[in-house]
Coordinates of C-alpha atoms and ligand atoms in Angstrom, one line a residue:
M4 CA 24.0 108.5 33.8
L5 CA 21.6 109.3 31.6
S6 CA 20.1 105.7 31.1
T7 CA 20.1 105.7 35.1
I8 CA 17.6 109.3 34.7
V9 CA 15.7 107.5 32.2
S10 CA 15.5 104.4 33.8
F11 CA 14.4 106.1 37.3
L12 CA 11.6 108.0 35.3
R13 CA 10.4 104.8 33.8
Y14 CA 9.6 103.7 37.5
R15 CA 8.4 107.1 38.7
A16 CA 10.5 107.1 41.4
A17 CA 10.2 109.4 44.1
A18 CA 13.9 109.6 46.5
V19 CA 14.0 109.0 50.3
I20 CA 16.8 109.0 52.4
L21 CA 16.8 106.1 54.4
G22 CA 19.7 105.0 57.0
G23 CA 22.3 107.5 54.9
M24 CA 21.1 105.1 51.5
M25 CA 19.0 107.0 49.0
L26 CA 15.9 105.0 48.4
F27 CA 13.5 105.1 45.6
L28 CA 9.9 104.7 46.0
D29 CA 8.5 102.9 43.7
Q30 CA 5.1 104.0 42.6
T31 CA 4.1 101.5 39.9
A32 CA 4.0 98.2 41.9
N33 CA 1.0 98.0 43.9
S34 CA 2.4 96.9 47.0
A35 CA 4.4 100.9 46.7
A36 CA 8.0 98.6 47.0
I37 CA 10.9 100.6 47.7
I38 CA 13.6 100.2 45.1
E39 CA 17.0 101.0 45.8
G40 CA 18.5 102.7 42.9
E41 CA 21.4 100.0 42.6
R42 CA 19.3 97.5 42.4
M43 CA 17.6 98.3 38.7
H44 CA 19.9 96.1 37.2
P45 CA 21.4 92.8 38.7
V46 CA 24.6 94.0 40.7
E47 CA 27.7 92.5 38.8
A48 CA 30.7 92.1 40.5
R49 CA 33.9 89.4 40.0
N50 CA 35.3 88.6 43.8
G51 CA 32.1 88.5 45.4
M52 CA 28.8 89.2 46.0
A53 CA 26.2 88.9 49.3
V54 CA 22.2 89.9 49.0
T55 CA 20.1 89.5 51.7
S56 CA 16.3 90.9 52.4
H57 CA 18.1 94.0 54.6
F58 CA 20.8 96.2 53.0
L59 CA 21.9 96.2 56.9
A60 CA 23.0 92.6 56.8
T61 CA 24.6 92.7 53.1
R62 CA 26.7 95.3 54.4
S63 CA 28.3 93.0 57.6
A64 CA 27.9 90.4 54.8
L65 CA 30.3 92.4 52.3
E66 CA 31.9 93.6 55.0
V67 CA 33.5 90.0 56.1
L68 CA 33.9 89.4 52.5
E69 CA 36.2 92.3 51.5
Q70 CA 38.4 91.8 54.6
G71 CA 39.0 88.1 53.1
G72 CA 36.4 85.9 55.0
N73 CA 34.8 83.5 53.2
A74 CA 31.2 82.9 52.3
I75 CA 30.2 80.6 55.5
D76 CA 31.9 83.1 57.5
A77 CA 29.7 86.1 55.7
A78 CA 27.0 84.0 56.1
A79 CA 27.0 83.5 59.8
T80 CA 27.8 87.2 59.8
A81 CA 24.7 88.1 58.1
A82 CA 22.2 85.6 59.4
F83 CA 23.0 87.5 63.3
S84 CA 22.9 91.0 61.6
L85 CA 19.0 89.6 60.4
A86 CA 18.4 88.5 63.6
V87 CA 18.8 92.3 65.1
T88 CA 17.4 94.5 61.8
Q89 CA 14.6 92.0 60.7
P90 CA 12.8 90.7 63.7
R91 CA 10.1 89.6 61.7
S92 CA 12.2 86.9 60.7
G93 CA 15.5 87.1 61.6
N94 CA 16.3 85.3 64.5
I95 CA 18.1 83.2 66.8
G96 CA 15.1 81.9 68.3
G97 CA 14.2 79.8 65.3
G98 CA 15.6 77.7 62.6
G99 CA 16.4 76.6 59.0
F100 CA 18.8 75.3 56.7
M101 CA 22.2 75.8 55.1
L102 CA 23.6 74.7 52.1
I103 CA 27.5 75.1 51.0
S104 CA 29.2 75.3 48.3
S105 CA 32.9 74.6 49.5
E106 CA 35.4 75.0 46.6
Q107 CA 38.4 73.5 48.9
K108 CA 36.2 70.2 49.9
G109 CA 34.9 69.9 46.5
E110 CA 31.4 68.8 47.8
V111 CA 27.9 70.4 48.5
I112 CA 26.6 70.1 52.1
A113 CA 23.5 71.1 53.9
I114 CA 23.6 72.5 57.6
D115 CA 20.1 70.9 59.0
Y116 CA 19.3 73.6 61.9
R117 CA 15.7 73.2 62.0
E118 CA 13.6 73.2 65.7
K119 CA 13.1 69.7 66.9
A120 CA 9.5 69.2 69.0
P121 CA 10.1 69.6 72.6
S122 CA 10.5 65.8 74.8
G123 CA 7.0 66.3 76.1
A124 CA 5.1 67.0 72.9
A125 CA 2.6 64.9 72.1
V126 CA 0.8 63.9 68.8
D127 CA -2.6 65.1 69.8
M128 CA -1.1 68.0 71.7
F129 CA -3.1 70.4 69.7
L130 CA -6.2 68.7 69.5
D131 CA -9.1 70.4 71.5
E132 CA -11.8 68.5 73.6
S133 CA -13.9 67.7 70.4
G134 CA -10.8 66.8 68.6
E135 CA -10.3 69.7 66.1
V136 CA -7.2 71.5 65.8
D137 CA -6.3 74.4 68.2
T138 CA -4.6 76.8 66.1
N139 CA -4.2 79.4 68.6
R140 CA -2.5 76.6 70.3
S141 CA -0.4 75.5 67.6
R142 CA 0.5 79.2 66.5
F143 CA 0.2 81.9 69.3
S144 CA 1.2 80.2 72.8
H145 CA 4.5 79.0 74.1
L146 CA 3.6 75.4 72.8
A147 CA 4.0 76.8 69.4
A148 CA 8.1 76.6 69.7
G149 CA 10.3 74.6 68.6
V150 CA 14.0 73.9 70.3
P151 CA 15.5 76.4 68.4
G152 CA 18.8 75.6 65.9
T153 CA 19.9 78.8 64.4
V154 CA 22.7 79.7 67.1
A155 CA 23.6 76.0 67.1
G156 CA 23.7 75.8 63.2
L157 CA 25.9 78.6 62.4
A158 CA 28.2 77.7 64.8
L159 CA 28.5 74.5 63.2
A160 CA 28.7 76.1 59.8
L161 CA 31.8 78.2 61.2
E162 CA 33.1 75.5 62.8
T163 CA 33.1 73.2 59.7
Y164 CA 33.8 75.5 56.8
G165 CA 34.3 79.2 58.5
T166 CA 37.7 81.0 59.1
I167 CA 36.4 83.7 61.6
S168 CA 35.3 83.1 65.3
L169 CA 31.5 83.1 66.5
K170 CA 32.4 86.3 68.3
Q171 CA 33.4 88.3 65.2
A172 CA 30.4 86.8 63.7
L173 CA 28.3 88.1 66.2
A174 CA 30.2 91.4 66.1
P175 CA 28.2 93.9 63.9
A176 CA 24.8 92.5 65.2
I177 CA 25.9 93.1 68.4
A178 CA 26.6 96.5 67.4
L179 CA 23.4 96.7 65.7
A180 CA 21.3 95.7 68.8
E181 CA 23.4 98.1 70.8
E182 CA 23.4 101.4 69.1
G183 CA 20.8 100.6 67.2
F184 CA 19.3 101.2 63.2
V185 CA 17.4 103.9 61.6
V186 CA 13.4 102.3 61.1
T187 CA 12.5 102.2 57.4
P188 CA 9.3 101.9 56.4
R189 CA 8.6 98.3 56.4
F190 CA 9.9 97.7 59.7
S191 CA 7.2 100.4 60.9
Q192 CA 4.3 98.8 58.7
G193 CA 5.4 95.1 60.1
L194 CA 5.0 96.1 63.6
K195 CA 2.0 98.1 63.3
A196 CA 0.3 95.1 61.8
A197 CA 1.5 92.6 64.2
E198 CA 0.5 95.1 67.4
K199 CA -2.5 92.9 68.2
R200 CA -0.5 89.7 68.5
L201 CA 2.5 91.2 69.6
K202 CA 1.1 93.7 72.5
K203 CA -0.6 90.4 73.9
W204 CA 2.8 89.9 75.5
E205 CA 4.3 92.5 78.1
S206 CA 7.9 90.8 77.7
S207 CA 7.1 91.5 73.4
R208 CA 5.8 95.2 74.0
K209 CA 8.3 96.6 75.7
I210 CA 10.7 95.7 73.0
F211 CA 8.8 96.7 69.9
Y212 CA 6.7 99.8 71.2
K213 CA 7.9 102.8 72.5
A214 CA 7.0 103.0 76.6
D215 CA 3.3 104.7 76.0
G216 CA 2.8 101.7 73.6
G217 CA 3.4 103.9 70.6
Y218 CA 4.9 103.4 67.2
Y219 CA 8.1 103.2 65.4
E220 CA 8.1 104.9 62.5
P221 CA 11.1 105.0 59.8
G222 CA 13.3 107.8 60.7
D223 CA 13.4 106.7 64.4
R224 CA 16.3 104.7 65.9
F225 CA 15.4 101.0 67.2
V226 CA 17.4 99.9 69.9
Q227 CA 17.7 96.2 71.4
K228 CA 19.3 96.5 74.6
E229 CA 17.8 92.8 76.0
L230 CA 18.8 91.2 72.5
A231 CA 22.7 92.6 72.8
E232 CA 23.1 91.5 75.8
T233 CA 21.8 88.2 74.6
L234 CA 24.6 87.9 71.7
K235 CA 27.0 89.8 74.0
R236 CA 26.6 86.9 76.4
I237 CA 27.1 84.2 73.2
A238 CA 29.7 85.9 71.8
A239 CA 31.7 86.1 75.5
N240 CA 30.4 82.0 76.6
G241 CA 30.3 80.6 72.7
V242 CA 27.2 78.3 71.7
R243 CA 26.8 76.4 74.5
E244 CA 25.5 80.0 76.1
F245 CA 22.3 79.7 74.2
Y246 CA 22.0 75.7 74.9
E247 CA 23.2 76.0 78.6
G248 CA 23.7 78.9 79.6
K249 CA 21.5 82.1 81.2
T250 CA 20.2 82.8 77.7
A251 CA 19.0 78.8 78.0
E252 CA 17.7 79.4 81.5
L253 CA 15.5 82.9 80.7
L254 CA 14.2 80.5 77.7
V255 CA 13.1 77.7 80.0
A256 CA 11.7 80.1 82.8
E257 CA 9.8 81.7 80.6
M258 CA 8.0 78.5 79.2
K259 CA 7.7 77.4 83.1
R260 CA 6.0 80.4 83.5
H261 CA 3.1 80.1 80.7
G262 CA 3.0 76.4 80.0
G263 CA 5.1 75.6 77.1
L264 CA 7.1 72.4 76.7
I265 CA 11.2 73.5 75.9
S266 CA 12.6 71.8 79.0
M267 CA 16.5 72.2 80.2
A268 CA 17.1 68.6 78.8
D269 CA 15.8 69.9 75.2
M270 CA 17.8 72.7 75.4
K271 CA 21.0 70.8 75.7
S272 CA 20.3 68.0 73.8
Y273 CA 19.5 70.1 70.4
E274 CA 21.9 69.2 67.7
P275 CA 22.6 70.8 64.1
L276 CA 22.9 67.9 61.7
I277 CA 25.1 67.4 58.6
R278 CA 23.1 65.8 55.8
A279 CA 23.5 65.2 52.0
P280 CA 21.5 68.0 49.8
V281 CA 18.9 66.1 47.4
Q282 CA 20.6 66.3 44.2
G283 CA 18.9 66.1 40.8
L284 CA 20.1 66.8 37.1
Y285 CA 17.8 69.1 34.8
R286 CA 19.4 69.6 31.2
G287 CA 22.5 69.3 32.3
Y288 CA 23.1 71.4 35.6
D289 CA 23.0 69.7 38.6
I290 CA 20.5 70.9 41.4
Y291 CA 21.3 70.8 45.0
S292 CA 18.6 71.4 47.3
M293 CA 17.4 70.5 50.6
S294 CA 16.3 67.3 51.9
P295 CA 14.3 66.3 54.8
P296 CA 13.2 67.4 57.1
S297 CA 12.4 69.4 54.1
S298 CA 10.1 68.9 51.4
G299 CA 12.0 71.5 49.1
G300 CA 14.6 69.7 47.4
A301 CA 12.3 66.2 47.0
H302 CA 9.9 68.4 45.0
I303 CA 11.9 70.9 43.2
V304 CA 13.8 67.9 41.8
Q305 CA 10.3 66.1 41.2
I306 CA 9.2 68.8 39.0
L307 CA 11.9 69.4 37.3
N308 CA 12.0 66.0 36.3
I309 CA 8.3 65.8 35.4
L310 CA 8.7 69.0 33.1
E311 CA 12.2 67.5 31.6
G312 CA 10.0 66.2 29.4
Y313 CA 8.5 68.8 27.6
D314 CA 9.6 71.9 25.6
I315 CA 9.3 74.8 28.0
G316 CA 11.3 77.2 26.7
G317 CA 10.1 76.7 22.9
S318 CA 6.5 76.9 24.9
G319 CA 7.6 80.3 26.3
H320 CA 8.3 82.1 29.5
N321 CA 4.3 82.4 31.4
S322 CA 2.3 81.2 28.1
A323 CA -0.8 79.2 28.9
R324 CA 0.8 75.8 27.7
T325 CA 4.2 76.5 30.3
I326 CA 2.1 77.7 33.4
H327 CA -0.6 74.5 32.5
L328 CA 2.2 72.0 32.4
M329 CA 4.6 73.6 35.5
A330 CA 0.9 73.9 37.4
E331 CA -0.2 69.9 36.1
A332 CA 3.7 68.5 37.8
M333 CA 3.2 71.0 41.4
K334 CA -0.5 69.7 42.1
R335 CA 1.5 65.6 41.9
A336 CA 4.3 67.0 43.9
Y337 CA 2.6 68.5 46.6
A338 CA -0.1 65.3 46.4
D339 CA 2.7 63.4 47.4
R340 CA 4.2 65.6 49.6
S341 CA 1.2 65.1 51.8
K342 CA 1.8 61.5 52.1
Y343 CA 5.7 60.5 52.5
L344 CA 7.2 63.5 53.3
G345 CA 8.4 64.1 56.6
D346 CA 11.4 64.0 59.2
E347 CA 13.5 61.0 57.9
D348 CA 15.1 60.3 61.3
F349 CA 11.3 59.2 61.9
V350 CA 9.9 58.2 59.2
K351 CA 11.0 56.4 55.6
V352 CA 11.0 59.2 53.1
P353 CA 10.7 57.4 49.4
L354 CA 13.4 60.2 48.1
E355 CA 15.1 58.3 45.7
G356 CA 11.8 57.5 44.1
I357 CA 10.3 60.7 44.4
T358 CA 13.0 62.0 42.8
S359 CA 13.6 59.7 40.3
K360 CA 13.1 60.5 36.5
K361 CA 10.9 57.0 35.9
Y362 CA 8.8 58.1 38.6
A363 CA 8.6 61.8 37.0
S364 CA 7.8 60.2 33.4
E365 CA 5.1 58.1 34.5
L366 CA 3.7 60.8 36.6
A367 CA 3.5 62.5 33.4
K368 CA 1.7 60.2 31.4
G369 CA -0.9 61.0 33.7
I370 CA -1.1 64.9 32.1
D371 CA -3.6 66.1 29.7
I372 CA -1.8 68.8 27.6
E373 CA -5.2 70.6 27.4
E374 CA -7.0 70.1 30.4
A375 CA -6.3 70.9 33.8
A376 CA -6.5 67.7 36.2
V377 CA -9.5 68.5 39.2
S378 CA -7.2 68.2 42.4
Q379 CA -9.6 65.8 43.9
T380 CA -8.8 63.1 41.5
I381 CA -5.1 63.1 42.0
A382 CA -4.4 60.8 44.0
P383 CA -0.5 60.9 45.7
G384 CA 1.5 58.7 43.8
E385 CA 3.6 55.4 44.3
P386 CA 7.0 56.4 43.8
Q387 CA 9.0 53.2 44.2
P388 CA 10.2 52.4 48.1
Y389 CA 14.3 53.7 47.7
E390 CA 15.6 50.0 48.8
S391 CA 13.8 51.7 50.0
D392 CA 3.1 85.4 56.4
E393 CA 8.0 85.2 57.0
T394 CA 10.6 83.1 56.7
T395 CA 14.1 85.1 54.9
H396 CA 16.8 83.9 52.3
F397 CA 20.0 85.2 51.8
S398 CA 22.6 83.9 49.0
I399 CA 26.3 84.5 49.3
V400 CA 29.4 83.8 46.9
D401 CA 33.0 84.2 47.4
R402 CA 36.1 84.7 45.7
Y403 CA 37.5 81.7 47.1
G404 CA 34.5 79.6 44.9
N405 CA 32.7 78.6 47.7
A406 CA 28.6 79.5 48.0
V407 CA 25.7 79.9 50.6
S408 CA 22.3 79.7 50.3
N409 CA 20.6 79.5 53.6
T410 CA 17.0 79.9 54.2
Y411 CA 15.6 80.3 58.5
T412 CA 12.8 81.3 59.9
I413 CA 10.6 81.8 62.7
N414 CA 7.6 80.6 60.5
F415 CA 5.5 83.4 60.7
S416 CA 6.3 87.4 60.5
Y417 CA 7.0 87.5 64.3
G418 CA 6.6 83.6 64.9
S419 CA 4.6 82.7 68.0
G420 CA 5.0 86.8 68.8
I421 CA 6.1 85.8 71.8
V422 CA 9.8 87.6 73.0
V423 CA 11.7 85.3 75.8
D424 CA 11.4 88.1 78.7
G425 CA 14.9 89.0 79.6
A426 CA 16.2 87.6 76.4
G427 CA 15.0 89.7 73.9
F428 CA 14.0 87.5 71.2
L429 CA 10.8 86.1 69.9
L430 CA 10.2 82.4 69.9
N431 CA 9.4 80.4 66.5
N432 CA 5.9 79.0 66.1
E433 CA 7.4 75.8 63.8
M434 CA 5.2 73.4 65.5
D435 CA 2.1 74.3 63.3
D436 CA 4.4 73.2 60.1
F437 CA 3.2 69.5 62.0
S438 CA 0.1 68.3 61.0
S439 CA -1.5 68.5 63.8
K440 CA -4.6 65.9 62.9
P441 CA -4.1 63.8 59.1
G442 CA -6.3 65.7 56.4
A443 CA -6.4 69.5 58.3
P444 CA -4.6 72.2 56.3
N445 CA -1.7 74.4 58.5
A446 CA -1.4 78.0 58.2
Y447 CA -0.5 77.4 54.4
G448 CA -3.0 75.4 53.5
L449 CA -0.8 72.5 53.2
I450 CA -2.1 68.6 54.0
G451 CA -0.1 66.7 56.0
G452 CA -0.5 62.6 57.5
E453 CA 1.1 60.3 59.5
A454 CA 4.9 61.2 58.4
N455 CA 4.4 64.3 59.7
K456 CA 2.4 63.9 62.9
V457 CA 4.1 65.7 66.1
E458 CA 6.5 63.6 67.8
P459 CA 8.7 64.1 70.8
N460 CA 11.9 65.5 69.6
K461 CA 11.1 65.6 66.0
R462 CA 11.8 68.2 62.8
M463 CA 8.4 69.9 61.7
L464 CA 8.4 69.2 58.2
S465 CA 9.8 72.5 55.9
S466 CA 9.4 73.6 52.6
M467 CA 12.6 76.1 52.7
S468 CA 14.2 75.4 49.9
P469 CA 17.9 76.6 49.8
T470 CA 19.3 75.9 46.6
I471 CA 22.7 75.8 44.8
V472 CA 22.7 74.5 41.1
K473 CA 25.8 73.7 39.3
K474 CA 26.9 73.9 35.7
D475 CA 30.3 71.2 34.9
G476 CA 30.8 71.3 38.3
K477 CA 30.7 75.3 38.5
N478 CA 28.7 77.1 41.0
F479 CA 26.0 78.6 38.6
L480 CA 23.1 80.0 40.9
V481 CA 22.3 80.2 44.3
T482 CA 19.1 80.9 45.3
G483 CA 16.2 80.3 47.8
S484 CA 13.1 82.1 49.2
P485 CA 10.8 82.5 51.8
G486 CA 6.7 81.8 51.1
G487 CA 6.0 79.0 53.3
S488 CA 4.2 76.6 50.6
R489 CA 5.4 78.8 47.8
I490 CA 9.1 78.7 49.0
I491 CA 9.3 75.8 46.6
T492 CA 7.8 76.9 43.0
T493 CA 9.2 80.4 44.1
T494 CA 12.6 78.6 43.6
L495 CA 11.4 75.8 40.9
Q496 CA 10.4 78.9 38.9
V497 CA 14.2 81.1 39.2
I498 CA 15.9 78.1 38.3
M499 CA 13.3 77.4 34.9
N500 CA 13.8 81.4 34.0
V501 CA 17.1 80.8 34.2
I502 CA 17.8 77.2 32.3
D503 CA 14.6 77.4 30.1
H504 CA 14.1 80.7 29.1
G505 CA 17.5 82.5 29.4
L506 CA 16.8 85.1 31.9
N507 CA 19.6 87.4 33.5
I508 CA 19.0 86.8 37.1
K509 CA 17.1 90.0 37.7
S510 CA 14.0 89.3 35.0
A511 CA 14.2 86.2 36.9
V512 CA 14.0 87.2 40.3
A513 CA 11.4 89.4 39.0
A514 CA 9.3 88.0 36.4
P515 CA 5.4 87.1 38.0
R516 CA 5.5 83.7 39.6
I517 CA 2.6 81.2 39.6
H518 CA 1.3 78.7 42.2
H519 CA -0.2 75.2 42.6
Q520 CA 0.2 73.4 45.8
W521 CA -2.6 70.4 44.7
L522 CA -5.4 71.3 47.6
P523 CA -6.7 74.0 47.7
D524 CA -7.3 73.4 43.8
E525 CA -6.4 76.8 42.6
L526 CA -3.9 78.3 40.3
R527 CA -2.4 80.8 42.3
V528 CA -0.9 83.9 40.0
E529 CA 0.9 87.2 40.5
E530 CA 0.0 90.5 39.1
G531 CA 1.9 91.2 35.5
L532 CA 0.1 87.9 33.9
S533 CA -1.7 89.2 30.9
P534 CA -5.4 88.7 30.6
D535 CA -5.4 86.6 27.7
T536 CA -3.2 83.7 29.1
I537 CA -5.7 83.9 31.8
K538 CA -8.4 83.4 29.8
I539 CA -6.7 80.1 28.4
L540 CA -5.7 78.9 31.7
K541 CA -9.2 79.3 32.9
D542 CA -10.6 77.5 29.8
M543 CA -8.3 74.6 30.1
G544 CA -10.0 74.4 33.6
H545 CA -7.3 76.0 35.9
N546 CA -9.1 78.1 38.7
V547 CA -7.0 80.7 38.8
V548 CA -6.7 83.1 41.5
R549 CA -5.2 86.6 41.7
K550 CA -3.3 86.7 45.4
S551 CA -0.8 88.7 46.9
S552 CA 2.6 88.7 45.6
M553 CA 4.5 85.5 46.4
G554 CA 8.6 84.7 47.8
A555 CA 11.1 87.1 48.0
I556 CA 14.6 85.5 46.2
Q557 CA 17.4 86.5 46.6
S558 CA 19.9 85.1 44.2
I559 CA 23.1 85.1 42.7
M560 CA 24.4 83.7 39.1
V561 CA 28.0 83.5 38.3
V562 CA 28.6 83.5 34.4
D563 CA 32.0 83.4 33.2
G564 CA 34.0 84.4 36.3
M565 CA 31.5 87.1 36.6
V566 CA 28.9 87.1 39.4
Y567 CA 25.5 88.7 39.4
G568 CA 23.1 89.2 42.7
A569 CA 19.9 90.1 42.3
A570 CA 17.5 91.2 45.5
D571 CA 14.0 90.6 45.2
P572 CA 12.3 94.0 44.3
R573 CA 9.4 92.3 46.5
R574 CA 11.3 93.2 49.8
S575 CA 12.1 96.7 49.9
T576 CA 14.7 96.6 52.1
A577 CA 16.4 94.1 50.2
L578 CA 20.3 94.7 48.7
A579 CA 22.2 93.0 46.3
A580 CA 26.1 94.2 46.7
G581 CA 29.1 92.6 45.5
M582 CA 32.8 93.6 45.4
Ligands
DON8 O1 9.5 75.7 57.4 C1 8.7 76.3 56.2 O2 8.3 75.5 55.6 C2 7.5 77.5 57.0 N1 8.0 77.5 58.6 C3 8.1 78.3 56.3 C4 7.3 79.6 56.7 C5 7.8 81.0 55.7 O3 8.5 80.7 54.9 C6 6.6 82.1 56.2 N2 7.1 82.9 55.3 N3 6.9 83.6 54.1

């Protein structure tokens, strides 16, 4: 008790009551984040753990685990709950990826429920008359939306590995939408910040603002009747309701009214896919992460392969030498991303080449251990052809030895900003993840080309990297993050913090992060690196820039039968809870 009080004092916390929970305002963090009392240390448990970016979703998931459900049941339940409680990223109008480590089947599989381009999409659909990218069209119009995959993906996960029905998984979400929940400061701030975008559309305005246009303030109750009806229809009629029933009709009508492309045929033909994850080996640990159409797994494994050749542990956590090596490896990986990565159903991705140890050691030969390479001098390499601002992540493990690592998104915070009128959910703006024009950066500054050009029915390239690390065949680390282009490097650093630097999961998640994505040629750092480290990095030639925090990595580590959860303090509503 005394140590708890001392640690609260250390954080100079001010307590507030929110949604029946005691939360603590962290006055030391720049973001004035709210830190919940129980998150000061990794949460320890024996029989299961859920870590999500919203405490209500964590609670829904935990209840499922407590009632004997497995991690996949809890994951679907959490995802639907997030669609209600965190509309900026939780969704049924978007898509994502779920990695499942199944104890019973002895395998790790990936469910790809990424959005796909409508069949009417065309390579130049986001170019204006002068051939430049019209970002308003690719981000904030009905054309920005890909065919949503979330409902189909969660249903497939339940059918294949779950033990509860879709209806059961939807029940907590329906209650949260129908009865409402208490608005948090983060929820209120998010809607205030997105006001211009959301109020442009009457269908969005009427959901996210009061009748007089006023804001929902902390402590208010937020009810979503239209969304509740949609979820209830899915519960009653099953997954096809979303793709062929009234919900699909409402979505297609919304498209027709505003010049969007998604047709009934596009909805009907959407299919989630079971894929093999990308696999790598790092210092004796097996890494499983997301395969194309995500670039995440390929480049996490590639960067780890390059860094395996160096004594990273000996170089020290966040020392200038370690950061330098990481940044140099990152540059090379992101250069390759720009050229080779895309939807494997449309382009041949040299995945084996990119993730091979041999290629990594060739790339490492180009790294100067004293001096930063100028990005413009780095071109995408020649991997051997193998014969070729929001997303949200959650991690769950159960008592049966299963684990789920899930990242899903509508791309930006609140996606396109457009609610499907009458259905109460936001449309994604994932089409902006395509490369609208070779060499033109997308919203995250990522460059792409041929491999990721817009094509009908193609999945746009992603960086989402749900990851599971195993040691000696057992689940060891379950992790992943939002953050656009920073997802890959955020996830990478938690893996390295644990494996190379021996940090506990809480410290691994909280530690200041860095990021380099080749172009722009800047080494992005969070607050918390020492000034002398930054000076050394600058002297080495790095263009160090301090920007806002990166990612929100919700993670679980399993050690000697104990389960440790850590919610990222960068998200005020996040919660790890175990049983
Ligand atoms: O799939 C992707 O890579 C992006 N649409 C993710 C966007 C994202 O993480 C935004 N969140 N901070």
